[in-house]
Amino acid sequence: MSTTSSDPLATLATLPGVTDAVDSVRKAVDRVYGHRVMRRRSNEVTSEAALRGARGSAALSGADWNLEEVRRRTDFTGDSEARVVGAALRLTAEAGQLLSIWRQSPLRVLARLHLVAAGGAAPEDAVGRPRLAGEPVDEPLIEAPLPGADEVAGRLEGLSGLILSGSEAPALVMASVVHGELLALRPFGSYNGLVARTAERIVLIGSGLDPKSICPAEVGHAGQGRAAYVAAFEGYLSGTPEGMAAWITHCGRAAELGARESTAVCEALQRGAA
């Protein structure tokens, strides 16, 4: 991003369409948090949101399982799809535990997320650290050119600085940039998409927009389809104002759909159907 503002995220927040996206997300989040079920059964909604978010994130990484299969399954050590679903479930469980560390050292959190995702499935010396020059990357959905290891290291430091410096921009903008940058860098040898979407979740929780983690944006990303996800991400890669706005509004729609999903869960709990 090229901007003369001291707060580049705040500049992004003024792009056409972004303000409307922020407002739509806030209204959807307020609606689910205001549901009467949340006064008594918020822990159940949080658990269900985590499950559905994990399923959605795994679907984008090539393991598009039925929700009930994800709910029923206990062994995720089998084929590659099972490992992806297992990684997604572990990451959603971990996300809420890392908020205090995220505020102090985002790079430590990213390393931890990759360690959790890999779960012993990757070579031990390649887990929890940015990839080195020449190391391959396994990322099934994203085919964009892969930045070199030196560029990855520099941009990760820049992202960390951006997070630590704070911003007046809405949480949606910060979450979208963190998600997009990690997807662009693919800093690890595996599970980058899962890590990027979990980092987005952490920002939305830690910002106070979704403190109970009941609005799984991963559900909305998957619901809009893999093709739409990739197309919006290409907007982020372009770095143009139009492209960045398209990516942020796509992420906003995903968060809004996640909130609507949890509103439906609240309705089902109220009827005694879940």
Coordinates of C-alpha atoms in Angstrom, one line a residue:
M1 CA 0.0 0.0 0.0
S2 CA 1.3 3.4 -0.8
T3 CA 0.0 6.3 1.2
T4 CA 1.2 9.4 2.8
S5 CA -1.0 9.0 5.9
S6 CA 0.5 8.2 9.2
D7 CA -2.3 5.7 9.7
P8 CA -2.6 3.8 6.4
L9 CA -5.4 1.7 7.7
A10 CA -7.5 4.7 8.4
T11 CA -6.9 5.7 4.8
L12 CA -8.3 2.4 3.7
A13 CA -11.4 2.9 5.8
T14 CA -12.3 5.9 3.7
L15 CA -12.4 3.9 0.4
P16 CA -15.7 3.7 -1.5
G17 CA -17.9 1.0 -0.1
V18 CA -15.8 0.3 3.0
T19 CA -17.8 2.5 5.4
D20 CA -21.0 0.7 4.3
A21 CA -19.3 -2.7 4.8
V22 CA -18.2 -1.6 8.3
D23 CA -21.8 -0.4 9.2
S24 CA -23.3 -3.6 7.9
V25 CA -21.0 -5.8 9.9
R26 CA -21.6 -3.8 13.1
K27 CA -25.4 -4.1 12.6
A28 CA -25.2 -7.9 12.1
V29 CA -22.9 -8.3 15.1
D30 CA -25.2 -6.1 17.3
R31 CA -28.2 -8.2 16.2
V32 CA -26.7 -11.5 17.3
Y33 CA -25.3 -10.1 20.6
G34 CA -28.7 -8.6 21.4
H35 CA -30.5 -11.9 20.9
R36 CA -32.2 -13.1 24.1
V37 CA -30.4 -16.5 23.9
M38 CA -27.1 -14.8 24.3
R39 CA -28.0 -13.8 27.9
R40 CA -28.2 -17.5 29.0
R41 CA -26.4 -19.7 26.5
S42 CA -23.6 -17.6 24.9
N43 CA -21.1 -20.4 25.6
E44 CA -23.1 -22.8 23.4
V45 CA -23.2 -20.2 20.6
T46 CA -19.5 -19.7 20.9
S47 CA -18.8 -23.4 20.7
E48 CA -21.1 -23.8 17.7
A49 CA -19.5 -20.8 16.0
A50 CA -16.1 -22.3 16.4
L51 CA -17.2 -25.6 14.9
R52 CA -18.8 -23.9 11.9
G53 CA -15.9 -21.5 11.4
A54 CA -13.5 -24.4 11.4
R55 CA -15.6 -26.2 8.8
G56 CA -15.7 -23.1 6.6
S57 CA -12.0 -22.5 6.8
A58 CA -11.2 -26.1 6.0
A59 CA -13.6 -26.0 3.0
L60 CA -11.6 -23.2 1.6
S61 CA -8.4 -25.2 2.0
G62 CA -9.9 -28.1 0.1
A63 CA -11.6 -30.2 2.8
D64 CA -15.3 -29.4 2.2
W65 CA -16.9 -31.7 4.7
N66 CA -20.5 -31.7 5.9
L67 CA -20.9 -30.0 9.2
E68 CA -22.3 -33.1 10.9
E69 CA -19.3 -35.1 9.7
V70 CA -17.0 -32.5 11.4
R71 CA -19.1 -32.7 14.5
R72 CA -19.1 -36.5 14.6
R73 CA -15.5 -37.2 13.7
T74 CA -12.9 -37.7 16.5
D75 CA -9.9 -38.9 14.5
F76 CA -8.3 -36.4 12.1
T77 CA -5.0 -38.3 11.5
G78 CA -6.0 -40.0 8.3
D79 CA -5.8 -38.5 4.8
S80 CA -4.9 -35.0 3.9
E81 CA -8.5 -33.7 4.1
A82 CA -8.9 -35.1 7.6
R83 CA -5.6 -33.4 8.6
V84 CA -6.9 -30.1 7.2
V85 CA -10.1 -30.3 9.2
G86 CA -8.2 -31.3 12.3
A87 CA -5.9 -28.3 11.9
A88 CA -8.8 -25.9 11.4
L89 CA -10.5 -27.2 14.6
R90 CA -7.3 -26.9 16.6
L91 CA -6.8 -23.3 15.4
T92 CA -10.3 -22.1 16.3
A93 CA -9.9 -23.6 19.8
E94 CA -6.5 -21.8 20.1
A95 CA -7.5 -18.4 18.8
G96 CA -9.1 -17.0 21.9
Q97 CA -6.2 -18.1 24.1
L98 CA -3.6 -15.8 22.3
L99 CA -5.1 -12.4 22.5
S100 CA -2.7 -11.0 25.2
I101 CA 0.3 -12.3 23.3
W102 CA -1.1 -10.9 20.0
R103 CA -1.1 -7.4 21.4
Q104 CA 2.6 -7.8 22.4
S105 CA 4.1 -10.0 19.7
P106 CA 2.0 -10.9 16.7
L107 CA 4.8 -12.9 15.1
R108 CA 5.0 -15.2 18.1
V109 CA 1.3 -15.8 17.7
L110 CA 1.6 -16.6 14.0
A111 CA 4.4 -19.1 14.9
R112 CA 2.2 -20.7 17.5
L113 CA -0.7 -20.9 15.1
H114 CA 1.4 -22.8 12.5
L115 CA 2.7 -25.1 15.2
V116 CA -0.9 -25.9 16.3
A117 CA -2.0 -26.3 12.7
A118 CA 0.8 -28.6 11.7
G119 CA 0.2 -30.8 14.7
G120 CA 3.3 -32.9 14.1
A121 CA 2.4 -33.5 10.4
A122 CA 5.3 -31.4 9.1
P123 CA 9.1 -31.7 9.6
E124 CA 9.9 -30.5 13.1
D125 CA 12.5 -28.0 11.9
A126 CA 10.0 -26.4 9.5
V127 CA 7.2 -25.8 12.0
G128 CA 6.5 -22.5 13.6
R129 CA 8.9 -20.4 11.6
P130 CA 8.9 -18.5 8.3
R131 CA 10.1 -20.5 5.4
L132 CA 13.6 -20.3 4.2
A133 CA 14.8 -19.6 0.6
G134 CA 14.0 -22.5 -1.6
E135 CA 11.6 -24.2 0.7
P136 CA 8.3 -25.3 -0.9
V137 CA 4.9 -24.1 0.0
D138 CA 1.8 -26.3 0.0
E139 CA -1.3 -24.0 -0.4
P140 CA -4.0 -25.6 -2.5
L141 CA -6.2 -22.5 -3.2
I142 CA -3.8 -19.6 -3.8
E143 CA -1.7 -19.6 -7.0
A144 CA -0.4 -16.1 -6.9
P145 CA 3.4 -15.6 -7.2
L146 CA 5.2 -16.5 -4.1
P147 CA 7.3 -13.8 -2.4
G148 CA 10.9 -14.7 -1.6
A149 CA 12.0 -15.5 1.9
D150 CA 13.7 -12.1 2.4
E151 CA 10.6 -10.3 1.3
V152 CA 8.5 -12.4 3.6
A153 CA 10.7 -11.6 6.6
G154 CA 10.6 -7.9 5.9
R155 CA 6.8 -7.7 5.3
L156 CA 6.1 -9.8 8.4
E157 CA 8.0 -7.2 10.4
G158 CA 6.1 -4.5 8.7
L159 CA 2.8 -6.2 9.5
S160 CA 3.8 -6.7 13.1
G161 CA 4.7 -3.0 13.4
L162 CA 1.4 -2.0 11.9
I163 CA -0.5 -4.1 14.4
L164 CA 1.5 -2.9 17.4
S165 CA 1.3 0.8 16.4
G166 CA -2.5 0.7 16.6
S167 CA -4.9 2.4 14.3
E168 CA -8.1 4.4 14.4
A169 CA -9.5 2.3 11.6
P170 CA -12.4 -0.1 12.2
A171 CA -11.6 -3.7 13.2
L172 CA -12.8 -4.9 9.9
V173 CA -10.1 -3.0 8.0
M174 CA -7.3 -4.3 10.3
A175 CA -8.6 -7.9 10.1
S176 CA -8.9 -7.7 6.3
V177 CA -5.3 -6.4 5.9
V178 CA -3.9 -9.0 8.3
H179 CA -5.8 -11.8 6.5
G180 CA -4.8 -10.5 3.0
E181 CA -1.1 -9.9 3.9
L182 CA -0.6 -13.4 5.4
L183 CA -2.4 -15.0 2.4
A184 CA -0.1 -13.0 0.0
L185 CA 3.1 -13.9 1.9
R186 CA 2.3 -17.5 2.7
P187 CA 5.1 -17.4 5.2
F188 CA 4.9 -21.1 6.2
G189 CA 5.4 -24.3 4.3
S190 CA 1.8 -25.3 4.9
Y191 CA -1.6 -24.3 6.3
N192 CA -1.1 -20.6 5.4
G193 CA -4.8 -20.1 4.5
L194 CA -6.0 -21.6 7.8
V195 CA -3.5 -19.4 9.7
A196 CA -4.5 -16.3 7.8
R197 CA -8.2 -16.8 8.5
T198 CA -7.5 -17.6 12.2
A199 CA -5.5 -14.3 12.5
E200 CA -8.5 -12.5 11.0
R201 CA -10.6 -14.1 13.8
I202 CA -8.1 -13.0 16.5
V203 CA -8.2 -9.4 15.3
L204 CA -12.0 -9.4 15.3
I205 CA -12.1 -10.8 18.8
G206 CA -9.3 -8.7 20.2
S207 CA -10.7 -5.5 18.8
G208 CA -13.9 -5.8 20.8
L209 CA -16.1 -6.2 17.7
D210 CA -16.7 -9.9 18.5
P211 CA -15.3 -10.5 22.0
K212 CA -17.2 -13.8 22.5
S213 CA -16.1 -15.1 19.1
I214 CA -19.6 -15.8 17.8
C215 CA -19.4 -14.3 14.4
P216 CA -17.2 -16.7 12.3
A217 CA -16.1 -14.9 9.2
E218 CA -14.8 -18.2 7.9
V219 CA -18.4 -19.3 7.4
G220 CA -19.0 -16.3 5.2
H221 CA -15.8 -16.7 3.2
A222 CA -16.8 -20.3 2.5
G223 CA -20.4 -19.4 1.8
Q224 CA -19.4 -16.9 -0.9
G225 CA -17.4 -19.6 -2.6
R226 CA -13.8 -20.3 -3.4
A227 CA -13.9 -18.5 -6.7
A228 CA -15.2 -15.3 -5.1
Y229 CA -12.6 -15.6 -2.3
V230 CA -9.8 -15.8 -4.8
A231 CA -11.1 -13.0 -7.0
A232 CA -11.4 -10.7 -4.0
F233 CA -7.9 -11.6 -2.9
E234 CA -6.6 -10.7 -6.3
G235 CA -7.9 -7.2 -5.5
Y236 CA -5.8 -7.2 -2.4
L237 CA -2.7 -8.3 -4.4
S238 CA -3.3 -5.5 -6.9
G239 CA -2.8 -2.9 -4.1
T240 CA -5.1 -0.4 -6.0
P241 CA -7.7 1.5 -4.0
E242 CA -10.5 -0.4 -5.9
G243 CA -8.8 -3.7 -5.3
M244 CA -8.3 -3.1 -1.6
A245 CA -11.9 -1.9 -1.2
A246 CA -13.1 -5.0 -3.0
W247 CA -11.1 -7.2 -0.6
I248 CA -12.3 -5.4 2.6
T249 CA -15.9 -5.4 1.5
H250 CA -15.6 -9.1 0.7
C251 CA -14.2 -9.7 4.2
G252 CA -17.0 -7.6 5.6
R253 CA -19.6 -9.6 3.9
A254 CA -18.0 -12.8 5.3
A255 CA -18.2 -11.4 8.8
E256 CA -21.8 -10.4 8.3
L257 CA -22.7 -13.8 7.0
G258 CA -20.9 -15.4 10.0
A259 CA -23.0 -13.2 12.4
R260 CA -26.1 -14.2 10.5
E261 CA -25.2 -17.9 10.9
S262 CA -24.9 -17.4 14.7
T263 CA -28.2 -15.6 14.7
A264 CA -29.7 -18.6 13.1
V265 CA -28.1 -20.8 15.8
C266 CA -29.6 -18.6 18.5
E267 CA -33.0 -19.0 16.9
A268 CA -32.6 -22.8 16.8
L269 CA -31.5 -22.9 20.4
Q270 CA -34.5 -20.8 21.3
R271 CA -36.8 -23.3 19.6
G272 CA -35.0 -26.2 21.3
A273 CA -33.8 -27.5 17.9
A274 CA -30.1 -27.4 18.6

